[in-house]
Short mmCIF file of C-alpha atoms and ligand atoms in Angstrom, two decimals:
data_model
loop_
_atom_site.label_atom_id
_atom_site.label_comp_id
_atom_site.label_asym_id
_atom_site.label_seq_id
_atom_site.Cartn_x
_atom_site.Cartn_y
_atom_site.Cartn_z
CA MET A 1325 79.58 31.23 71.69
CA LYS A 1326 80.13 34.37 73.76
CA TYR A 1327 76.89 35.98 74.99
CA LEU A 1328 74.84 32.98 73.83
CA ASP A 1329 76.08 29.84 75.59
CA GLU A 1330 76.73 31.65 78.85
CA PHE A 1331 73.14 32.93 78.88
CA SER A 1332 71.71 29.47 78.18
CA ASP A 1333 73.48 27.59 80.98
CA PRO A 1334 71.05 24.88 82.21
CA ASP A 1335 72.33 24.88 85.81
CA LEU A 1336 71.93 28.61 86.15
CA ALA A 1337 68.51 28.38 84.51
CA ALA A 1338 67.44 25.73 87.02
CA ARG A 1339 68.61 27.96 89.86
CA LEU A 1340 66.60 30.92 88.55
CA VAL A 1341 63.51 28.72 88.14
CA GLU A 1342 63.92 27.63 91.78
CA GLN A 1343 64.17 31.25 92.88
CA ILE A 1344 61.01 32.16 90.95
CA HIS A 1345 59.14 29.27 92.62
CA ALA A 1346 60.48 30.29 96.04
CA VAL A 1347 59.33 33.88 95.74
CA THR A 1348 55.88 33.18 94.23
CA THR A 1349 52.89 32.95 96.57
CA ARG A 1350 49.99 33.61 94.18
CA PRO A 1351 49.04 33.88 90.46
CA TRP A 1352 50.47 36.69 88.36
CA ALA A 1353 50.05 37.71 84.71
CA LEU A 1354 53.20 39.07 83.06
CA MET A 1355 53.48 40.38 79.51
CA GLU A 1356 56.65 40.09 77.45
CA VAL A 1357 56.38 42.98 75.03
CA CYS A 1358 58.66 41.75 72.28
CA GLY A 1359 57.99 38.98 69.76
CA GLY A 1360 61.65 37.92 69.98
CA GLN A 1361 61.11 37.26 73.67
CA THR A 1362 57.91 35.33 72.86
CA HIS A 1363 59.86 33.04 70.55
CA SER A 1364 62.53 32.49 73.19
CA ILE A 1365 59.90 31.68 75.84
CA ILE A 1366 58.03 29.19 73.65
CA ARG A 1367 61.16 27.69 72.08
CA HIS A 1368 62.77 26.95 75.45
CA GLY A 1369 59.51 26.07 77.22
CA ILE A 1370 60.12 28.76 79.82
CA ASP A 1371 56.40 29.32 80.44
CA GLN A 1372 56.07 25.61 81.29
CA LEU A 1373 58.70 25.89 84.02
CA LEU A 1374 56.91 28.64 85.95
CA PRO A 1375 54.82 28.13 89.08
CA ASP A 1376 51.14 27.32 88.53
CA GLY A 1377 49.25 30.53 87.94
CA VAL A 1378 52.21 32.59 86.71
CA GLU A 1379 51.16 33.26 83.13
CA MET A 1380 53.15 34.77 80.28
CA ILE A 1381 50.88 36.93 78.10
CA HIS A 1382 52.38 37.55 74.68
CA GLY A 1383 52.51 41.21 73.70
CA PRO A 1384 52.23 43.13 70.42
CA GLY A 1385 55.96 43.61 69.85
CA CYS A 1386 56.18 41.99 66.45
CA PRO A 1387 56.80 44.75 63.89
CA VAL A 1388 55.64 42.78 60.89
CA CYS A 1389 52.45 41.73 62.70
CA VAL A 1390 51.30 45.22 63.67
CA THR A 1391 51.98 46.92 60.32
CA PRO A 1392 48.48 48.02 59.34
CA LEU A 1393 46.67 46.20 56.57
CA GLU A 1394 46.14 49.49 54.74
CA THR A 1395 49.91 50.06 54.68
CA ILE A 1396 50.50 46.53 53.35
CA ASP A 1397 47.89 47.16 50.62
CA ARG A 1398 49.56 50.51 49.85
CA ALA A 1399 52.94 48.75 49.59
CA LEU A 1400 51.44 46.20 47.20
CA ALA A 1401 49.94 48.93 45.02
CA ILE A 1402 53.26 50.84 44.86
CA ALA A 1403 55.27 47.66 44.17
CA ALA A 1404 52.99 46.80 41.24
CA GLN A 1405 53.66 50.09 39.48
CA PRO A 1406 55.95 50.03 36.41
CA GLY A 1407 59.33 51.65 36.94
CA VAL A 1408 59.34 50.91 40.68
CA VAL A 1409 61.94 48.80 42.49
CA PHE A 1410 60.30 47.89 45.80
CA CYS A 1411 62.76 46.85 48.52
CA SER A 1412 61.92 45.13 51.79
CA PHE A 1413 63.30 42.82 54.42
CA GLY A 1414 62.37 39.24 53.56
CA ASP A 1415 59.84 38.71 56.33
CA MET A 1416 57.39 41.19 54.78
CA LEU A 1417 57.06 39.29 51.50
CA ARG A 1418 54.56 36.71 52.74
CA VAL A 1419 52.52 39.02 54.96
CA PRO A 1420 49.00 38.86 53.60
CA GLY A 1421 47.37 42.06 52.40
CA SER A 1422 43.66 42.14 51.65
CA SER A 1423 44.01 39.90 48.62
CA GLN A 1424 47.70 39.40 47.79
CA ASP A 1425 51.21 39.61 49.22
CA LEU A 1426 54.52 40.97 47.92
CA PHE A 1427 55.48 37.51 46.63
CA SER A 1428 52.45 37.45 44.37
CA ILE A 1429 53.28 40.93 43.09
CA LYS A 1430 56.82 39.67 42.35
CA SER A 1431 55.59 36.55 40.59
CA ALA A 1432 53.29 38.73 38.47
CA GLY A 1433 56.32 40.69 37.25
CA GLY A 1434 56.75 43.40 39.89
CA ASP A 1435 60.34 44.30 40.75
CA VAL A 1436 60.29 43.34 44.44
CA ARG A 1437 63.68 42.80 46.04
CA VAL A 1438 64.79 41.49 49.42
CA VAL A 1439 67.53 43.62 50.94
CA TYR A 1440 69.45 43.29 54.19
CA SER A 1441 69.77 46.99 54.94
CA PRO A 1442 67.97 50.16 53.85
CA LEU A 1443 71.39 51.31 52.61
CA ASP A 1444 71.23 48.49 50.03
CA ALA A 1445 68.07 50.12 48.71
CA LEU A 1446 69.81 53.48 48.58
CA ARG A 1447 72.64 51.92 46.58
CA LEU A 1448 70.09 50.48 44.14
CA ALA A 1449 68.61 53.98 43.74
CA ARG A 1450 72.06 55.39 42.99
CA GLU A 1451 72.74 52.65 40.41
CA ASN A 1452 69.31 52.95 38.75
CA PRO A 1453 68.60 56.66 38.33
CA ASP A 1454 65.80 55.95 35.84
CA ARG A 1455 63.84 53.86 38.38
CA GLU A 1456 61.96 54.83 41.55
CA VAL A 1457 63.38 52.83 44.48
CA VAL A 1458 61.16 52.48 47.54
CA PHE A 1459 62.20 50.94 50.86
CA PHE A 1460 59.51 49.55 53.18
CA GLY A 1461 60.54 51.00 56.54
CA ILE A 1462 58.64 49.23 59.28
CA GLY A 1463 59.35 48.32 62.87
CA PHE A 1464 59.87 49.63 66.36
CA GLU A 1465 62.47 52.03 67.75
CA THR A 1466 65.07 49.34 66.99
CA THR A 1467 64.98 49.47 63.19
CA ALA A 1468 64.18 53.16 62.91
CA PRO A 1469 67.74 54.56 63.30
CA ALA A 1470 69.02 52.75 60.18
CA ASN A 1471 66.03 54.00 58.19
CA ALA A 1472 66.54 57.52 59.51
CA MET A 1473 70.22 57.39 58.55
CA THR A 1474 69.31 56.22 55.02
CA VAL A 1475 66.83 59.05 54.51
CA TYR A 1476 69.40 61.52 55.83
CA GLN A 1477 72.02 60.14 53.40
CA ALA A 1478 69.58 60.17 50.46
CA GLN A 1479 68.86 63.85 51.00
CA ARG A 1480 72.50 64.71 51.61
CA GLN A 1481 73.62 62.89 48.45
CA GLY A 1482 70.76 64.31 46.37
CA ILE A 1483 69.39 60.87 45.44
CA ALA A 1484 65.97 61.98 44.27
CA ASN A 1485 64.64 58.60 43.10
CA PHE A 1486 64.68 57.07 46.62
CA SER A 1487 61.76 57.14 49.02
CA LEU A 1488 60.68 55.45 52.24
CA LEU A 1489 57.27 53.92 52.94
CA VAL A 1490 57.16 54.49 56.69
CA SER A 1491 55.29 52.48 59.29
CA HIS A 1492 57.26 52.87 62.50
CA VAL A 1493 55.64 52.18 65.86
CA LEU A 1494 56.65 52.98 69.43
CA VAL A 1495 56.56 50.75 72.51
CA PRO A 1496 55.68 53.11 75.41
CA PRO A 1497 52.33 54.30 73.95
CA ALA A 1498 51.46 50.63 73.28
CA ILE A 1499 52.09 49.78 76.96
CA ALA A 1500 49.80 52.65 77.94
CA ALA A 1501 47.10 51.44 75.50
CA ILE A 1502 47.31 47.89 76.87
CA MET A 1503 46.94 49.17 80.44
CA GLU A 1504 43.99 51.43 79.47
CA SER A 1505 42.10 48.55 77.85
CA PRO A 1506 39.09 47.43 79.94
CA SER A 1507 40.03 43.80 79.27
CA CYS A 1508 43.64 44.21 80.45
CA ARG A 1509 44.92 41.41 82.72
CA VAL A 1510 48.60 42.41 82.64
CA GLN A 1511 50.22 43.06 86.02
CA ALA A 1512 53.86 43.55 84.97
CA PHE A 1513 55.95 43.94 81.82
CA LEU A 1514 59.20 42.54 80.51
CA ALA A 1515 60.25 45.51 78.37
CA ALA A 1516 62.07 44.94 75.08
CA GLY A 1517 65.82 45.21 75.65
CA HIS A 1518 66.79 46.12 72.09
CA VAL A 1519 64.29 49.01 71.99
CA CYS A 1520 65.78 50.37 75.22
CA SER A 1521 69.31 50.00 73.85
CA VAL A 1522 68.32 52.76 71.39
CA MET A 1523 65.90 54.86 73.45
CA GLY A 1524 67.19 54.29 76.98
CA THR A 1525 64.94 53.64 79.97
CA SER A 1526 63.65 57.11 80.91
CA GLN A 1527 60.21 56.65 79.31
CA TYR A 1528 59.31 53.72 81.56
CA PRO A 1529 59.31 54.95 85.20
CA PRO A 1530 56.31 57.27 84.52
CA LEU A 1531 54.40 54.28 83.06
CA ALA A 1532 55.30 52.11 86.05
CA ASP A 1533 54.02 54.86 88.35
CA ARG A 1534 50.87 55.73 86.43
CA TYR A 1535 49.67 52.14 86.08
CA GLY A 1536 51.23 50.63 89.20
CA VAL A 1537 53.11 47.95 87.22
CA PRO A 1538 56.67 46.68 87.53
CA ILE A 1539 58.62 47.06 84.26
CA VAL A 1540 61.86 45.13 83.85
CA VAL A 1541 64.05 45.74 80.80
CA THR A 1542 64.86 42.21 79.63
CA GLY A 1543 67.06 40.53 77.02
CA PHE A 1544 66.37 37.55 74.81
CA GLU A 1545 68.38 34.53 75.94
CA PRO A 1546 66.82 32.01 78.37
CA LEU A 1547 68.68 33.35 81.42
CA ASP A 1548 67.73 36.92 80.48
CA ILE A 1549 64.06 36.00 80.33
CA LEU A 1550 64.15 34.03 83.58
CA GLU A 1551 65.92 36.89 85.34
CA GLY A 1552 63.31 39.35 83.99
CA ILE A 1553 60.53 37.10 85.30
CA ARG A 1554 62.27 36.66 88.67
CA ARG A 1555 62.57 40.41 89.09
CA THR A 1556 58.98 41.22 88.04
CA VAL A 1557 57.50 38.52 90.30
CA THR A 1558 59.68 39.71 93.20
CA GLN A 1559 58.42 43.27 92.74
CA LEU A 1560 54.80 42.10 92.55
CA GLU A 1561 55.16 39.98 95.69
CA GLU A 1562 56.75 42.92 97.54
CA GLY A 1563 54.10 45.39 96.33
CA ARG A 1564 56.61 47.48 94.35
CA HIS A 1565 56.22 48.90 90.83
CA GLU A 1566 59.53 50.19 89.56
CA LEU A 1567 61.66 50.18 86.47
CA GLU A 1568 64.60 47.78 86.65
CA ASN A 1569 67.23 47.20 84.00
CA ALA A 1570 68.03 43.48 83.85
CA TYR A 1571 69.89 43.85 80.53
CA PRO A 1572 72.71 46.27 81.38
CA ARG A 1573 75.19 44.53 79.06
CA ALA A 1574 73.23 46.02 76.12
CA VAL A 1575 71.14 48.83 77.61
CA PRO A 1576 72.73 51.96 79.02
CA ASP A 1577 70.05 53.95 80.86
CA GLU A 1578 70.63 56.91 78.54
CA GLY A 1579 70.23 54.77 75.39
CA ASN A 1580 72.12 55.69 72.24
CA PRO A 1581 72.24 59.51 72.05
CA THR A 1582 73.63 59.53 68.50
CA ALA A 1583 70.80 57.34 67.22
CA MET A 1584 68.23 59.40 69.12
CA ALA A 1585 69.55 62.63 67.59
CA MET A 1586 69.20 61.13 64.11
CA LEU A 1587 65.66 59.96 64.91
CA ARG A 1588 64.67 63.42 66.18
CA ASP A 1589 66.01 64.99 62.99
CA VAL A 1590 64.28 62.68 60.52
CA PHE A 1591 61.02 61.62 62.21
CA GLU A 1592 58.20 63.20 64.15
CA VAL A 1593 55.61 61.51 66.34
CA THR A 1594 52.25 60.71 64.78
CA ASP A 1595 49.14 58.67 65.55
CA ARG A 1596 49.44 55.13 64.17
CA THR A 1597 47.02 52.33 63.51
CA TRP A 1598 48.27 48.92 64.70
CA ARG A 1599 47.02 45.92 62.74
CA GLY A 1600 44.47 44.01 64.78
CA ILE A 1601 44.51 46.59 67.57
CA GLY A 1602 43.44 49.92 66.09
CA MET A 1603 44.67 53.48 66.37
CA ILE A 1604 46.95 54.34 69.30
CA PRO A 1605 47.54 58.09 69.71
CA GLY A 1606 51.15 59.22 69.35
CA SER A 1607 52.33 55.65 68.81
CA GLY A 1608 54.35 56.04 65.63
CA TRP A 1609 56.81 58.05 63.62
CA LYS A 1610 56.43 59.68 60.21
CA LEU A 1611 58.99 61.62 58.21
CA SER A 1612 59.32 65.20 59.40
CA GLU A 1613 58.50 68.05 57.01
CA ARG A 1614 62.20 68.53 56.23
CA TYR A 1615 62.24 65.06 54.60
CA ALA A 1616 58.66 65.01 53.29
CA ASP A 1617 59.76 64.75 49.66
CA LEU A 1618 61.27 61.33 50.48
CA ASP A 1619 57.93 60.03 51.76
CA ALA A 1620 56.68 57.27 49.42
CA GLU A 1621 53.14 57.80 50.66
CA ARG A 1622 53.21 61.34 49.27
CA ARG A 1623 55.19 60.49 46.14
CA PHE A 1624 52.86 57.69 45.02
CA SER A 1625 49.27 58.69 45.39
CA VAL A 1626 47.56 55.39 46.04
CA THR A 1627 43.83 55.77 46.50
CA ASP A 1628 40.92 53.41 46.33
CA LEU A 1629 42.24 50.94 48.89
CA HIS A 1630 39.56 48.56 50.17
CA THR A 1631 41.06 46.62 53.06
CA ALA A 1632 39.60 43.32 54.22
CA GLU A 1633 41.03 41.03 56.92
CA SER A 1634 40.38 37.30 56.83
CA PRO A 1635 37.17 36.73 58.83
CA LEU A 1636 38.81 33.67 60.44
CA CYS A 1637 41.86 35.48 61.77
CA ARG A 1638 41.94 36.48 65.46
CA SER A 1639 45.44 37.97 65.40
CA GLY A 1640 44.18 41.20 66.99
CA GLU A 1641 43.22 39.23 70.10
CA VAL A 1642 46.55 37.37 69.98
CA LEU A 1643 48.46 40.67 69.77
CA GLN A 1644 46.57 42.08 72.74
CA GLY A 1645 47.23 38.95 74.80
CA LEU A 1646 43.51 38.14 75.00
CA ILE A 1647 43.88 34.65 73.53
CA LYS A 1648 46.75 32.24 72.90
CA PRO A 1649 47.36 31.38 69.22
CA HIS A 1650 46.00 27.81 69.47
CA GLU A 1651 42.69 29.17 70.75
CA CYS A 1652 42.09 30.47 67.20
CA ALA A 1653 40.10 27.77 65.36
CA ALA A 1654 42.17 28.29 62.20
CA PHE A 1655 45.50 27.57 63.95
CA GLY A 1656 47.28 24.74 62.14
CA GLN A 1657 44.16 24.12 60.02
CA GLU A 1658 43.30 26.85 57.51
CA CYS A 1659 46.28 28.88 58.80
CA THR A 1660 49.88 27.62 58.70
CA PRO A 1661 53.21 29.36 57.92
CA ARG A 1662 52.90 28.09 54.33
CA ARG A 1663 49.36 29.45 54.01
CA PRO A 1664 49.13 32.23 56.61
CA LEU A 1665 45.85 34.04 57.16
CA GLY A 1666 47.38 36.63 59.47
CA ALA A 1667 50.74 38.32 59.92
CA THR A 1668 51.29 36.67 63.32
CA MET A 1669 51.67 33.34 61.49
CA VAL A 1670 54.25 34.75 59.04
CA SER A 1671 56.76 36.70 61.01
CA SER A 1672 59.74 35.19 62.74
CA GLU A 1673 58.55 37.21 65.76
CA GLY A 1674 54.83 36.37 65.49
CA ALA A 1675 53.21 34.47 68.36
CA CYS A 1676 51.19 32.18 66.06
CA ALA A 1677 54.37 31.20 64.20
CA ALA A 1678 56.12 30.51 67.54
CA TYR A 1679 53.35 28.19 68.73
CA TYR A 1680 53.21 26.49 65.33
CA THR A 1681 56.98 25.97 65.17
CA TYR A 1682 57.56 24.74 68.71
CA ARG A 1683 54.22 23.47 70.07
CA ARG A 1684 52.00 22.35 67.21
CA LEU A 1685 52.53 18.63 67.74
CA ASP A 1686 51.34 18.92 71.34
CA LEU A 1687 48.60 21.44 70.64
CA LEU A 1688 47.10 19.88 67.54
CA THR A 1689 47.10 16.34 68.91
CA THR A 1690 45.53 17.39 72.24
CA SER A 1691 42.85 19.65 70.70
CA PRO A 1692 39.34 18.18 70.82
S1 LIG B 2232 46.41 31.17 63.82
FE1 LIG B 2232 46.35 32.29 61.85
S2 LIG B 2232 44.20 32.86 61.60
FE2 LIG B 2232 44.50 32.38 63.79
S3 LIG B 2232 45.05 34.32 64.76
FE3 LIG B 2232 46.98 33.34 64.19
S4 LIG B 2232 47.44 34.23 62.16
FE4 LIG B 2232 45.26 34.62 62.53
#
């Protein structure tokens, strides 16, 4: 298949692995920012092909995983209200809140629906004027343009029974927070290609300069990842710290100006709490004042939230790259994709789910 098979070619992959080995003279710690890249790395065993001492640290780029517990609990409280149709992408339904998830709200009679686009939720609002339709708008810069467009359309079409529960997060402030952490071991980043396809690459050279780290915009297929690693290691070995775009087939340096204009109109930057990590200044978007009446958080006053994470779950350390998923004692024991204790075991982009799906037989049989 075009763009898939040609970027999975085993001979080319072997050649890139050879080049990485040839250029490497010492240990390096690289972080892939995006959970999609984490899954590709673990699925294809890319980390196991690297020279000894070149470590892939898995970053926080899983949107479902970093949605704050308080927001999940708020979503659950809104979804349980009579007269509400609560719409979400499917991967949010099993994300554990403090005591329940959206599936349990649905099984208790709540009208929770899986949709494939925020515009599906807007259509539901148009068709059900006597119901309040809420869409759970989470994610990075990648998913935000479609949500922004939906809010814009709702206002333009005068659909007053639609609102958005917003929890958007931004990659560059997260990179800064990782580098500012006293426990940071990261020496270079593979930046998330799909985020840059929207936002362009201009936010990254200042980060590369300020923290002295190479940043390589990288795609998701095996050859993309290997090329991103080859370029970051080459920069580290040569003492350079620059932005490189290794994903030009999808990422123009200027990004998508139309999407960015829509984002600027609908959202404004705000501080955001990241689940398991804490508050990162200026790391999210909220609806701008012009669209405030479509903000589900304002429309449904949900108070009295008492959040409580599972005491066993170490997903915050996983998301910061401080431990690997199997170093959590609950991995594959109390916590599995069927009975997840943390969001990183639920999401298709979560690191715990990646290790469980592709490595559990090795990891669980070799554990003491
Ligand atoms: S394995 Fe489960 S309990 Fe452990 S960090 Fe991952 S999600 Fe949390």
